[in-house]
mmCIF file of C-alpha atoms in Angstrom:
data_model
loop_
_atom_site.group_PDB
_atom_site.id
_atom_site.type_symbol
_atom_site.label_atom_id
_atom_site.label_comp_id
_atom_site.label_asym_id
_atom_site.label_seq_id
_atom_site.Cartn_x
_atom_site.Cartn_y
_atom_site.Cartn_z
ATOM 1 C CA MET A 1373 -25.450 -34.111 -24.769
ATOM 2 C CA THR A 1374 -22.130 -35.346 -26.055
ATOM 3 C CA THR A 1375 -20.246 -37.996 -24.058
ATOM 4 C CA SER A 1376 -16.788 -39.515 -24.064
ATOM 5 C CA THR A 1377 -18.092 -42.429 -26.141
ATOM 6 C CA SER A 1378 -19.546 -40.216 -28.873
ATOM 7 C CA ALA A 1379 -17.945 -40.011 -32.287
ATOM 8 C CA LEU A 1380 -18.990 -36.349 -32.460
ATOM 9 C CA LEU A 1381 -18.303 -33.580 -29.958
ATOM 10 C CA ILE A 1382 -20.193 -30.316 -30.213
ATOM 11 C CA TYR A 1383 -18.510 -27.137 -28.937
ATOM 12 C CA ALA A 1384 -19.971 -23.626 -28.814
ATOM 13 C CA GLY A 1385 -18.915 -20.088 -27.997
ATOM 14 C CA PRO A 1386 -20.774 -18.351 -25.171
ATOM 15 C CA ARG A 1387 -23.473 -16.647 -27.280
ATOM 16 C CA ALA A 1388 -24.097 -19.803 -29.308
ATOM 17 C CA LYS A 1389 -24.089 -21.965 -26.197
ATOM 18 C CA ALA A 1390 -26.867 -19.858 -24.633
ATOM 19 C CA ARG A 1391 -28.947 -20.028 -27.834
ATOM 20 C CA LEU A 1392 -28.636 -23.809 -28.037
ATOM 21 C CA LEU A 1393 -29.626 -24.274 -24.402
ATOM 22 C CA GLU A 1394 -32.676 -22.115 -24.982
ATOM 23 C CA ARG A 1395 -33.961 -23.598 -28.235
ATOM 24 C CA GLY A 1396 -31.627 -26.258 -29.576
ATOM 25 C CA LEU A 1397 -29.905 -26.012 -32.980
ATOM 26 C CA ARG A 1398 -32.255 -24.978 -35.755
ATOM 27 C CA PRO A 1399 -31.335 -24.705 -39.443
ATOM 28 C CA GLU A 1400 -32.896 -21.232 -39.714
ATOM 29 C CA ASP A 1401 -30.401 -19.938 -37.203
ATOM 30 C CA VAL A 1402 -27.370 -20.665 -39.435
ATOM 31 C CA GLN A 1403 -25.917 -17.723 -41.356
ATOM 32 C CA VAL A 1404 -22.427 -18.935 -42.195
ATOM 33 C CA VAL A 1405 -20.759 -22.328 -42.781
ATOM 34 C CA PRO A 1406 -16.911 -22.152 -42.857
ATOM 35 C CA ALA A 1407 -14.719 -24.952 -44.209
ATOM 36 C CA ALA A 1408 -11.083 -25.334 -43.233
ATOM 37 C CA ALA A 1409 -7.963 -26.199 -45.138
ATOM 38 C CA GLY A 1410 -6.321 -29.470 -44.081
ATOM 39 C CA GLY A 1411 -6.064 -31.731 -47.111
ATOM 40 C CA PRO A 1412 -7.284 -35.327 -46.661
ATOM 41 C CA LYS A 1413 -8.534 -34.620 -43.122
ATOM 42 C CA GLY A 1414 -11.520 -32.921 -44.685
ATOM 43 C CA LEU A 1415 -12.671 -36.222 -46.188
ATOM 44 C CA ILE A 1416 -14.149 -37.401 -42.925
ATOM 45 C CA LEU A 1417 -16.610 -34.486 -43.058
ATOM 46 C CA GLY A 1418 -18.255 -35.828 -46.185
ATOM 47 C CA PRO A 1419 -21.202 -37.542 -44.450
ATOM 48 C CA LEU A 1420 -21.811 -34.420 -42.382
ATOM 49 C CA ASP A 1421 -21.732 -32.290 -45.551
ATOM 50 C CA LYS A 1422 -24.263 -34.586 -47.250
ATOM 51 C CA PHE A 1423 -26.702 -34.242 -44.341
ATOM 52 C CA ILE A 1424 -26.208 -30.523 -43.688
ATOM 53 C CA PHE A 1425 -26.495 -29.352 -47.309
ATOM 54 C CA GLY A 1426 -28.799 -32.084 -48.558
ATOM 55 C CA GLU A 1427 -31.414 -32.410 -45.819
ATOM 56 C CA TRP A 1428 -30.966 -30.159 -42.831
ATOM 57 C CA LEU A 1429 -30.515 -26.656 -44.272
ATOM 58 C CA ALA A 1430 -33.290 -27.428 -46.726
ATOM 59 C CA ARG A 1431 -35.688 -27.077 -43.812
ATOM 60 C CA SER A 1432 -35.006 -23.304 -43.748
ATOM 61 C CA GLN A 1433 -35.126 -20.461 -46.252
ATOM 62 C CA GLN A 1434 -32.476 -17.837 -45.378
ATOM 63 C CA PRO A 1435 -29.346 -17.201 -47.471
ATOM 64 C CA VAL A 1436 -26.294 -19.061 -46.113
ATOM 65 C CA HIS A 1437 -22.730 -17.968 -46.771
ATOM 66 C CA LEU A 1438 -20.309 -20.813 -47.447
ATOM 67 C CA MET A 1439 -16.651 -19.892 -46.896
ATOM 68 C CA GLY A 1440 -13.740 -22.182 -47.680
ATOM 69 C CA ALA A 1441 -9.979 -22.456 -48.120
ATOM 70 C CA SER A 1442 -8.163 -25.267 -49.897
ATOM 71 C CA ILE A 1443 -10.193 -28.517 -49.671
ATOM 72 C CA GLY A 1444 -12.733 -26.426 -47.745
ATOM 73 C CA ALA A 1445 -13.257 -24.274 -50.862
ATOM 74 C CA TRP A 1446 -13.744 -27.423 -52.949
ATOM 75 C CA ARG A 1447 -16.270 -28.761 -50.461
ATOM 76 C CA MET A 1448 -18.272 -25.557 -50.352
ATOM 77 C CA ALA A 1449 -18.240 -25.141 -54.145
ATOM 78 C CA THR A 1450 -19.507 -28.702 -54.395
ATOM 79 C CA ALA A 1451 -22.450 -27.846 -52.164
ATOM 80 C CA CYS A 1452 -23.374 -24.994 -54.528
ATOM 81 C CA LEU A 1453 -23.718 -27.404 -57.487
ATOM 82 C CA SER A 1454 -26.670 -29.174 -55.879
ATOM 83 C CA ARG A 1455 -30.372 -28.339 -55.676
ATOM 84 C CA ASN A 1456 -31.732 -31.356 -53.760
ATOM 85 C CA ALA A 1457 -30.615 -34.104 -51.415
ATOM 86 C CA ALA A 1458 -29.991 -36.663 -54.136
ATOM 87 C CA GLU A 1459 -27.730 -34.257 -56.015
ATOM 88 C CA VAL A 1460 -25.849 -33.352 -52.835
ATOM 89 C CA GLU A 1461 -25.234 -37.069 -52.171
ATOM 90 C CA ARG A 1462 -23.921 -37.605 -55.715
ATOM 91 C CA GLU A 1463 -21.735 -34.515 -55.845
ATOM 92 C CA PHE A 1464 -20.031 -35.134 -52.489
ATOM 93 C CA GLU A 1465 -19.501 -38.771 -53.370
ATOM 94 C CA THR A 1466 -17.792 -37.602 -56.582
ATOM 95 C CA LEU A 1467 -15.590 -35.278 -54.541
ATOM 96 C CA ALA A 1468 -14.557 -38.009 -52.127
ATOM 97 C CA GLN A 1469 -13.813 -40.580 -54.841
ATOM 98 C CA GLY A 1470 -11.847 -38.076 -56.890
ATOM 99 C CA TYR A 1471 -9.732 -37.024 -53.919
ATOM 100 C CA VAL A 1472 -9.214 -40.550 -52.606
ATOM 101 C CA HIS A 1473 -8.107 -41.975 -55.948
ATOM 102 C CA GLN A 1474 -5.924 -39.103 -57.109
ATOM 103 C CA SER A 1475 -2.684 -40.307 -58.630
ATOM 104 C CA TYR A 1476 0.110 -38.958 -60.804
ATOM 105 C CA ASP A 1477 1.357 -42.030 -62.625
ATOM 106 C CA GLU A 1478 3.270 -40.057 -65.249
ATOM 107 C CA GLU A 1479 5.711 -39.158 -62.479
ATOM 108 C CA ARG A 1480 6.367 -42.797 -61.554
ATOM 109 C CA PRO A 1481 7.434 -44.850 -64.539
ATOM 110 C CA ALA A 1482 6.660 -48.544 -64.270
ATOM 111 C CA GLY A 1483 9.612 -50.579 -62.972
ATOM 112 C CA SER A 1484 11.543 -47.537 -61.752
ATOM 113 C CA ALA A 1485 12.537 -48.322 -58.184
ATOM 114 C CA ALA A 1486 14.253 -44.960 -57.924
ATOM 115 C CA ARG A 1487 10.871 -43.236 -58.177
ATOM 116 C CA LYS A 1488 9.210 -45.143 -55.342
ATOM 117 C CA ASN A 1489 7.989 -42.810 -52.608
ATOM 118 C CA LYS A 1490 9.060 -39.799 -54.712
ATOM 119 C CA MET A 1491 6.457 -37.061 -54.802
ATOM 120 C CA PRO A 1492 5.376 -35.805 -58.247
ATOM 121 C CA SER A 1493 6.492 -32.361 -59.415
ATOM 122 C CA ALA A 1494 4.537 -29.294 -58.576
ATOM 123 C CA ALA A 1495 3.792 -28.762 -62.225
ATOM 124 C CA SER A 1496 2.396 -32.281 -62.555
ATOM 125 C CA VAL A 1497 0.184 -31.914 -59.495
ATOM 126 C CA SER A 1498 -1.119 -28.511 -60.617
ATOM 127 C CA LYS A 1499 -1.895 -29.863 -64.094
ATOM 128 C CA GLY A 1500 -3.695 -32.893 -62.700
ATOM 129 C CA PHE A 1501 -5.647 -30.914 -60.150
ATOM 130 C CA ALA A 1502 -6.704 -28.306 -62.695
ATOM 131 C CA ALA A 1503 -7.970 -31.108 -64.931
ATOM 132 C CA LYS A 1504 -9.931 -32.558 -62.007
ATOM 133 C CA LEU A 1505 -11.522 -29.201 -61.268
ATOM 134 C CA ASP A 1506 -12.475 -28.777 -64.927
ATOM 135 C CA GLU A 1507 -13.970 -32.291 -64.936
ATOM 136 C CA VAL A 1508 -16.153 -31.394 -61.954
ATOM 137 C CA PHE A 1509 -16.957 -27.730 -62.482
ATOM 138 C CA GLY A 1510 -16.326 -27.115 -66.205
ATOM 139 C CA GLY A 1511 -19.462 -25.648 -67.798
ATOM 140 C CA ARG A 1512 -21.210 -25.603 -64.415
ATOM 141 C CA GLU A 1513 -19.723 -22.408 -62.975
ATOM 142 C CA ALA A 1514 -22.981 -20.513 -63.576
ATOM 143 C CA LEU A 1515 -24.917 -23.292 -61.828
ATOM 144 C CA ALA A 1516 -22.753 -23.015 -58.713
ATOM 145 C CA LEU A 1517 -22.990 -19.178 -58.732
ATOM 146 C CA SER A 1518 -26.773 -19.153 -59.069
ATOM 147 C CA HIS A 1519 -27.709 -21.310 -56.120
ATOM 148 C CA PRO A 1520 -30.925 -19.840 -54.727
ATOM 149 C CA ARG A 1521 -29.647 -19.764 -51.155
ATOM 150 C CA PHE A 1522 -25.930 -20.490 -50.915
ATOM 151 C CA ARG A 1523 -23.367 -17.707 -51.354
ATOM 152 C CA LEU A 1524 -19.875 -18.977 -52.027
ATOM 153 C CA HIS A 1525 -16.640 -17.282 -50.780
ATOM 154 C CA VAL A 1526 -13.302 -18.769 -51.849
ATOM 155 C CA LEU A 1527 -10.249 -17.701 -49.838
ATOM 156 C CA ALA A 1528 -6.792 -17.593 -51.438
ATOM 157 C CA SER A 1529 -3.436 -16.050 -50.371
ATOM 158 C CA ARG A 1530 -1.842 -13.466 -52.666
ATOM 159 C CA GLY A 1531 1.904 -12.984 -52.496
ATOM 160 C CA ARG A 1532 3.567 -9.589 -52.050
ATOM 161 C CA ARG A 1533 7.184 -8.377 -52.475
ATOM 162 C CA LEU A 1534 9.331 -11.419 -53.276
ATOM 163 C CA LEU A 1535 6.173 -13.560 -53.342
ATOM 164 C CA ALA A 1536 4.467 -11.386 -55.960
ATOM 165 C CA ARG A 1537 5.683 -13.847 -58.617
ATOM 166 C CA GLU A 1538 6.723 -17.467 -58.259
ATOM 167 C CA GLY A 1539 10.411 -18.226 -58.801
ATOM 168 C CA ARG A 1540 13.049 -20.829 -58.006
ATOM 169 C CA TRP A 1541 14.798 -18.605 -55.468
ATOM 170 C CA ARG A 1542 12.359 -15.871 -54.652
ATOM 171 C CA THR A 1543 9.593 -18.229 -53.483
ATOM 172 C CA PRO A 1544 11.589 -20.005 -50.739
ATOM 173 C CA LEU A 1545 13.212 -16.710 -49.683
ATOM 174 C CA GLY A 1546 9.816 -15.009 -49.628
ATOM 175 C CA TYR A 1547 8.234 -17.746 -47.490
ATOM 176 C CA THR A 1548 11.214 -17.646 -45.141
ATOM 177 C CA ALA A 1549 10.562 -13.917 -44.675
ATOM 178 C CA ALA A 1550 6.825 -14.528 -44.232
ATOM 179 C CA PHE A 1551 7.566 -17.172 -41.603
ATOM 180 C CA ALA A 1552 9.807 -14.784 -39.688
ATOM 181 C CA ALA A 1553 7.292 -11.933 -39.920
ATOM 182 C CA ASN A 1554 4.502 -14.254 -38.661
ATOM 183 C CA LEU A 1555 6.555 -15.046 -35.573
ATOM 184 C CA LEU A 1556 6.222 -11.362 -34.707
ATOM 185 C CA SER A 1557 2.502 -11.166 -35.509
ATOM 186 C CA ARG A 1558 -0.084 -12.235 -38.050
ATOM 187 C CA GLN A 1559 -0.443 -8.617 -39.074
ATOM 188 C CA ALA A 1560 3.277 -8.455 -39.869
ATOM 189 C CA MET A 1561 2.877 -11.447 -42.211
ATOM 190 C CA GLY A 1562 0.476 -9.256 -44.188
ATOM 191 C CA GLY A 1563 3.520 -7.560 -45.623
ATOM 192 C CA TRP A 1564 4.251 -10.787 -47.531
ATOM 193 C CA LEU A 1565 0.898 -12.445 -47.996
ATOM 194 C CA GLU A 1566 -2.615 -11.094 -48.024
ATOM 195 C CA ARG A 1567 -6.052 -12.693 -47.918
ATOM 196 C CA VAL A 1568 -8.191 -12.473 -51.043
ATOM 197 C CA SER A 1569 -11.840 -13.460 -50.772
ATOM 198 C CA PHE A 1570 -13.480 -14.305 -54.117
ATOM 199 C CA SER A 1571 -17.082 -13.646 -53.105
ATOM 200 C CA ASP A 1572 -20.558 -14.162 -54.566
ATOM 201 C CA PRO A 1573 -21.673 -10.539 -55.265
ATOM 202 C CA ARG A 1574 -25.370 -11.099 -54.697
ATOM 203 C CA THR A 1575 -25.281 -10.811 -50.895
ATOM 204 C CA PRO A 1576 -22.451 -9.134 -49.035
ATOM 205 C CA LEU A 1577 -20.354 -11.228 -46.686
ATOM 206 C CA PRO A 1578 -21.954 -10.566 -43.271
ATOM 207 C CA LEU A 1579 -18.661 -10.339 -41.311
ATOM 208 C CA PRO A 1580 -15.696 -7.985 -41.495
ATOM 209 C CA LEU A 1581 -12.338 -9.052 -42.906
ATOM 210 C CA ASP A 1582 -10.385 -6.304 -41.147
ATOM 211 C CA ASP A 1583 -8.397 -8.627 -38.815
ATOM 212 C CA PHE A 1584 -5.787 -9.138 -41.521
ATOM 213 C CA ARG A 1585 -4.682 -7.450 -44.768
ATOM 214 C CA SER A 1586 -7.506 -8.398 -47.183
ATOM 215 C CA HIS A 1587 -9.133 -7.817 -50.574
ATOM 216 C CA GLN A 1588 -12.566 -8.864 -51.759
ATOM 217 C CA VAL A 1589 -13.031 -9.745 -55.387
ATOM 218 C CA GLU A 1590 -16.244 -10.590 -57.268
ATOM 219 C CA LEU A 1591 -16.514 -14.335 -57.857
ATOM 220 C CA ASN A 1592 -17.688 -15.021 -61.406
ATOM 221 C CA ALA A 1593 -17.556 -17.728 -64.100
ATOM 222 C CA GLY A 1594 -14.220 -16.432 -65.384
ATOM 223 C CA ASN A 1595 -12.330 -16.745 -62.078
ATOM 224 C CA PHE A 1596 -14.338 -19.575 -60.460
ATOM 225 C CA GLN A 1597 -11.935 -22.414 -61.312
ATOM 226 C CA PRO A 1598 -8.700 -20.348 -61.051
ATOM 227 C CA SER A 1599 -9.684 -19.150 -57.562
ATOM 228 C CA ILE A 1600 -10.380 -22.690 -56.327
ATOM 229 C CA LEU A 1601 -7.170 -23.974 -57.910
ATOM 230 C CA ALA A 1602 -5.274 -21.142 -56.203
ATOM 231 C CA SER A 1603 -6.983 -21.838 -52.873
ATOM 232 C CA CYS A 1604 -5.764 -25.451 -53.090
ATOM 233 C CA SER A 1605 -2.231 -24.643 -54.332
ATOM 234 C CA ILE A 1606 -0.001 -25.618 -51.416
ATOM 235 C CA PRO A 1607 3.379 -23.921 -51.845
ATOM 236 C CA PHE A 1608 6.056 -26.217 -53.269
ATOM 237 C CA TRP A 1609 3.470 -29.022 -53.742
ATOM 238 C CA LEU A 1610 1.601 -27.099 -56.466
ATOM 239 C CA GLN A 1611 2.508 -24.150 -58.590
ATOM 240 C CA ALA A 1612 1.117 -20.703 -57.805
ATOM 241 C CA VAL A 1613 -1.802 -19.396 -59.939
ATOM 242 C CA HIS A 1614 -0.834 -16.051 -61.454
ATOM 243 C CA ASP A 1615 -3.013 -13.069 -62.386
ATOM 244 C CA ILE A 1616 -6.515 -14.431 -61.700
ATOM 245 C CA PRO A 1617 -9.127 -12.590 -63.801
ATOM 246 C CA GLY A 1618 -10.759 -9.685 -61.937
ATOM 247 C CA ALA A 1619 -8.280 -9.845 -59.052
ATOM 248 C CA PRO A 1620 -5.100 -7.857 -58.302
ATOM 249 C CA ARG A 1621 -2.152 -9.152 -60.353
ATOM 250 C CA GLY A 1622 0.192 -11.497 -58.569
ATOM 251 C CA ALA A 1623 0.892 -15.088 -57.457
ATOM 252 C CA TYR A 1624 -1.906 -16.777 -55.583
ATOM 253 C CA TRP A 1625 -1.434 -19.790 -53.272
ATOM 254 C CA ASP A 1626 -3.388 -21.898 -50.819
ATOM 255 C CA GLY A 1627 -5.954 -19.991 -48.854
ATOM 256 C CA GLY A 1628 -4.897 -21.951 -45.781
ATOM 257 C CA ILE A 1629 -1.631 -20.028 -45.546
ATOM 258 C CA THR A 1630 -3.467 -16.928 -44.372
ATOM 259 C CA ASP A 1631 -6.594 -18.702 -43.122
ATOM 260 C CA TYR A 1632 -5.801 -22.274 -42.198
ATOM 261 C CA HIS A 1633 -8.982 -22.815 -40.156
ATOM 262 C CA LEU A 1634 -10.814 -19.570 -40.902
ATOM 263 C CA HIS A 1635 -10.538 -18.095 -37.414
ATOM 264 C CA LEU A 1636 -12.471 -14.989 -38.556
ATOM 265 C CA ASN A 1637 -14.441 -12.332 -36.719
ATOM 266 C CA TYR A 1638 -17.768 -14.153 -36.788
ATOM 267 C CA GLY A 1639 -18.689 -12.457 -33.499
ATOM 268 C CA ALA A 1640 -19.070 -9.196 -35.409
ATOM 269 C CA MET A 1641 -21.747 -10.558 -37.752
ATOM 270 C CA ALA A 1642 -24.894 -8.507 -38.066
ATOM 271 C CA GLY A 1643 -27.993 -9.984 -36.492
ATOM 272 C CA GLU A 1644 -28.382 -13.025 -34.241
ATOM 273 C CA GLY A 1645 -27.365 -15.740 -36.680
ATOM 274 C CA LEU A 1646 -25.027 -18.593 -35.811
ATOM 275 C CA VAL A 1647 -21.960 -20.018 -37.516
ATOM 276 C CA LEU A 1648 -22.087 -23.802 -38.004
ATOM 277 C CA TYR A 1649 -18.560 -25.123 -38.371
ATOM 278 C CA PRO A 1650 -17.993 -28.809 -39.251
ATOM 279 C CA HIS A 1651 -14.296 -29.299 -38.509
ATOM 280 C CA PHE A 1652 -11.825 -32.111 -37.925
ATOM 281 C CA GLN A 1653 -10.527 -30.818 -34.553
ATOM 282 C CA ARG A 1654 -11.489 -28.538 -31.744
ATOM 283 C CA GLN A 1655 -8.869 -25.815 -32.344
ATOM 284 C CA LEU A 1656 -9.220 -23.188 -35.024
ATOM 285 C CA VAL A 1657 -5.598 -22.366 -35.998
ATOM 286 C CA PRO A 1658 -5.575 -18.914 -37.697
ATOM 287 C CA GLY A 1659 -2.935 -19.519 -40.384
ATOM 288 C CA TRP A 1660 -0.861 -22.410 -41.681
ATOM 289 C CA LEU A 1661 2.303 -20.821 -40.264
ATOM 290 C CA ASP A 1662 0.633 -20.747 -36.844
ATOM 291 C CA LYS A 1663 0.482 -24.529 -36.536
ATOM 292 C CA ALA A 1664 3.463 -24.632 -34.181
ATOM 293 C CA LEU A 1665 2.424 -21.476 -32.299
ATOM 294 C CA LYS A 1666 0.181 -22.999 -29.650
ATOM 295 C CA ARG A 1667 -0.520 -19.594 -28.127
ATOM 296 C CA ARG A 1668 -2.602 -18.762 -31.155
ATOM 297 C CA HIS A 1669 -4.761 -21.908 -31.020
ATOM 298 C CA GLY A 1670 -7.203 -20.878 -28.306
ATOM 299 C CA ALA A 1671 -10.750 -19.569 -28.691
ATOM 300 C CA THR A 1672 -11.227 -15.792 -28.939
ATOM 301 C CA PRO A 1673 -14.315 -13.486 -28.913
ATOM 302 C CA PHE A 1674 -14.351 -13.932 -32.704
ATOM 303 C CA LEU A 1675 -15.919 -17.352 -32.014
ATOM 304 C CA ASP A 1676 -18.638 -16.324 -29.581
ATOM 305 C CA ASN A 1677 -21.452 -17.292 -31.944
ATOM 306 C CA VAL A 1678 -19.786 -20.396 -33.442
ATOM 307 C CA VAL A 1679 -21.108 -23.939 -33.144
ATOM 308 C CA LEU A 1680 -18.219 -26.305 -33.915
ATOM 309 C CA LEU A 1681 -18.658 -29.991 -34.794
ATOM 310 C CA ALA A 1682 -15.512 -32.047 -34.294
ATOM 311 C CA PRO A 1683 -14.652 -35.777 -34.056
ATOM 312 C CA ASN A 1684 -13.917 -37.129 -30.604
ATOM 313 C CA PRO A 1685 -10.198 -37.986 -30.248
ATOM 314 C CA ALA A 1686 -11.274 -41.329 -28.703
ATOM 315 C CA TRP A 1687 -13.215 -42.101 -31.905
ATOM 316 C CA ILE A 1688 -10.300 -41.026 -34.078
ATOM 317 C CA ALA A 1689 -8.171 -43.603 -32.242
ATOM 318 C CA THR A 1690 -10.486 -46.326 -33.614
ATOM 319 C CA LEU A 1691 -9.904 -45.358 -37.268
ATOM 320 C CA PRO A 1692 -7.385 -47.151 -39.525
ATOM 321 C CA GLY A 1693 -3.947 -46.086 -38.410
ATOM 322 C CA ALA A 1694 -5.546 -44.526 -35.287
ATOM 323 C CA LYS A 1695 -5.663 -41.149 -37.072
ATOM 324 C CA LEU A 1696 -7.531 -39.133 -39.644
ATOM 325 C CA PRO A 1697 -6.391 -39.359 -43.277
ATOM 326 C CA ASP A 1698 -3.612 -36.862 -43.858
ATOM 327 C CA ARG A 1699 -0.976 -35.805 -46.333
ATOM 328 C CA SER A 1700 1.702 -38.029 -44.771
ATOM 329 C CA ASP A 1701 -0.181 -41.010 -46.169
ATOM 330 C CA PHE A 1702 1.101 -40.184 -49.619
ATOM 331 C CA GLN A 1703 4.670 -40.919 -48.443
ATOM 332 C CA LYS A 1704 3.645 -43.769 -46.156
ATOM 333 C CA PHE A 1705 1.908 -45.746 -48.915
ATOM 334 C CA GLY A 1706 4.183 -44.632 -51.736
ATOM 335 C CA ASP A 1707 3.141 -46.458 -54.922
ATOM 336 C CA ASP A 1708 0.545 -48.468 -53.055
ATOM 337 C CA MET A 1709 -2.236 -46.105 -54.043
ATOM 338 C CA ALA A 1710 -4.856 -48.838 -53.662
ATOM 339 C CA GLY A 1711 -3.763 -49.391 -50.045
ATOM 340 C CA ARG A 1712 -3.999 -45.674 -49.318
ATOM 341 C CA ALA A 1713 -7.434 -45.505 -50.925
ATOM 342 C CA ARG A 1714 -8.713 -48.474 -48.885
ATOM 343 C CA GLN A 1715 -7.624 -46.870 -45.631
ATOM 344 C CA TRP A 1716 -9.123 -43.483 -46.497
ATOM 345 C CA LEU A 1717 -12.431 -45.048 -47.663
ATOM 346 C CA ARG A 1718 -12.697 -47.000 -44.405
ATOM 347 C CA ALA A 1719 -12.276 -43.753 -42.442
ATOM 348 C CA ILE A 1720 -14.973 -42.094 -44.590
ATOM 349 C CA ALA A 1721 -17.317 -44.993 -44.007
ATOM 350 C CA GLU A 1722 -16.751 -44.805 -40.236
ATOM 351 C CA SER A 1723 -17.485 -41.073 -40.276
ATOM 352 C CA GLN A 1724 -21.130 -41.839 -41.017
ATOM 353 C CA ARG A 1725 -21.378 -41.826 -37.240
ATOM 354 C CA LEU A 1726 -20.620 -38.123 -37.194
ATOM 355 C CA ARG A 1727 -23.604 -37.534 -39.441
ATOM 356 C CA ASP A 1728 -25.938 -39.772 -37.434
ATOM 357 C CA GLU A 1729 -25.020 -38.203 -34.089
ATOM 358 C CA PHE A 1730 -25.377 -34.659 -35.420
ATOM 359 C CA ALA A 1731 -28.793 -35.458 -36.889
ATOM 360 C CA LYS A 1732 -29.923 -36.799 -33.478
ATOM 361 C CA SER A 1733 -28.599 -33.708 -31.740
ATOM 362 C CA CYS A 1734 -30.612 -31.461 -34.044
ATOM 363 C CA GLU A 1735 -33.813 -33.078 -32.770
ATOM 364 C CA ALA A 1736 -33.223 -31.866 -29.193
ATOM 365 C CA ALA A 1737 -35.339 -28.955 -27.906
ATOM 366 C CA SER A 1738 -32.357 -27.900 -25.772
ATOM 367 C CA LEU A 1739 -28.790 -28.772 -26.594
ATOM 368 C CA GLN A 1740 -25.928 -28.874 -24.112
ATOM 369 C CA THR A 1741 -22.482 -28.326 -25.603
ATOM 370 C CA LEU A 1742 -18.851 -28.183 -24.586
ATOM 371 C CA ASP A 1743 -17.015 -24.885 -24.231
ATOM 372 C CA LEU A 1744 -15.178 -23.898 -27.396
#
């Protein structure tokens, strides 16, 4: 059972809670693994990812659907590159090091004090990130799409109306309209942005996507990298990705806009399978524009069969800066990229405790959890 001194807290919806009390958490029970947007926060899940995809799920045989938005899509695609524990360890270490040490030096000429703390242009970040994706996945798209058990689903947000194309004026105006619509309801925001799931065609996604305006598109080698780039393309930080092959024409942005923490209708999944959700907090915020709308942060029946792994806030307070790595660190450290990297790597090293505590919990014949 989790305690206040644990690094890891385990939460569960009512159906999942009953299952875990009866028989503990078994790898063969897992049908879906979601992965949230959240930028650098996702780095602390690396040790958990290595254990779950490298050792734990290997003890079972069923297909497992991996769903991700933004850094979550990158994490889940990384899992699909690997076929054994050693490869999982190497691939997730490459992801962590690449993310931690990202820099855009061409935007910060040496000796230019005026550039200090200035963020690089969206074009520069998109170019650099696309190059990183090609470095990692180039020529290996077929490998990721042929994993014998994992089925990848990459979520992106497609613009409509003013947001159908990116533009100097139409993009900020379009997002202003989307923000206003979202205040009314998430469904109203669907008039401006829609969810697109780029999905492995071998096995259908076992849950409905009818809670929000959605399209499903076949994920293939031709749209593999563009879909992940789009899923990571934070508006105004990166450029939109236009006209992804095989998908409806338009501008595509970060999947976290429509599905920040993938608060999807898992409760409607066929069968008795569970959803295992490694996350960096207890709340599953539906969309990025819902961050300030606390009324939308609570659990719903969608999460009845979800087992959520999250760091204990008391443990987070012991990390460097008393917080998880986050995007504000780019401004905080400015040109001191080495300082930022050291702090993030310390947090990643400390998060080995999350892995160790989860592994121990999986050994229990009966597992008590907190209410989600």
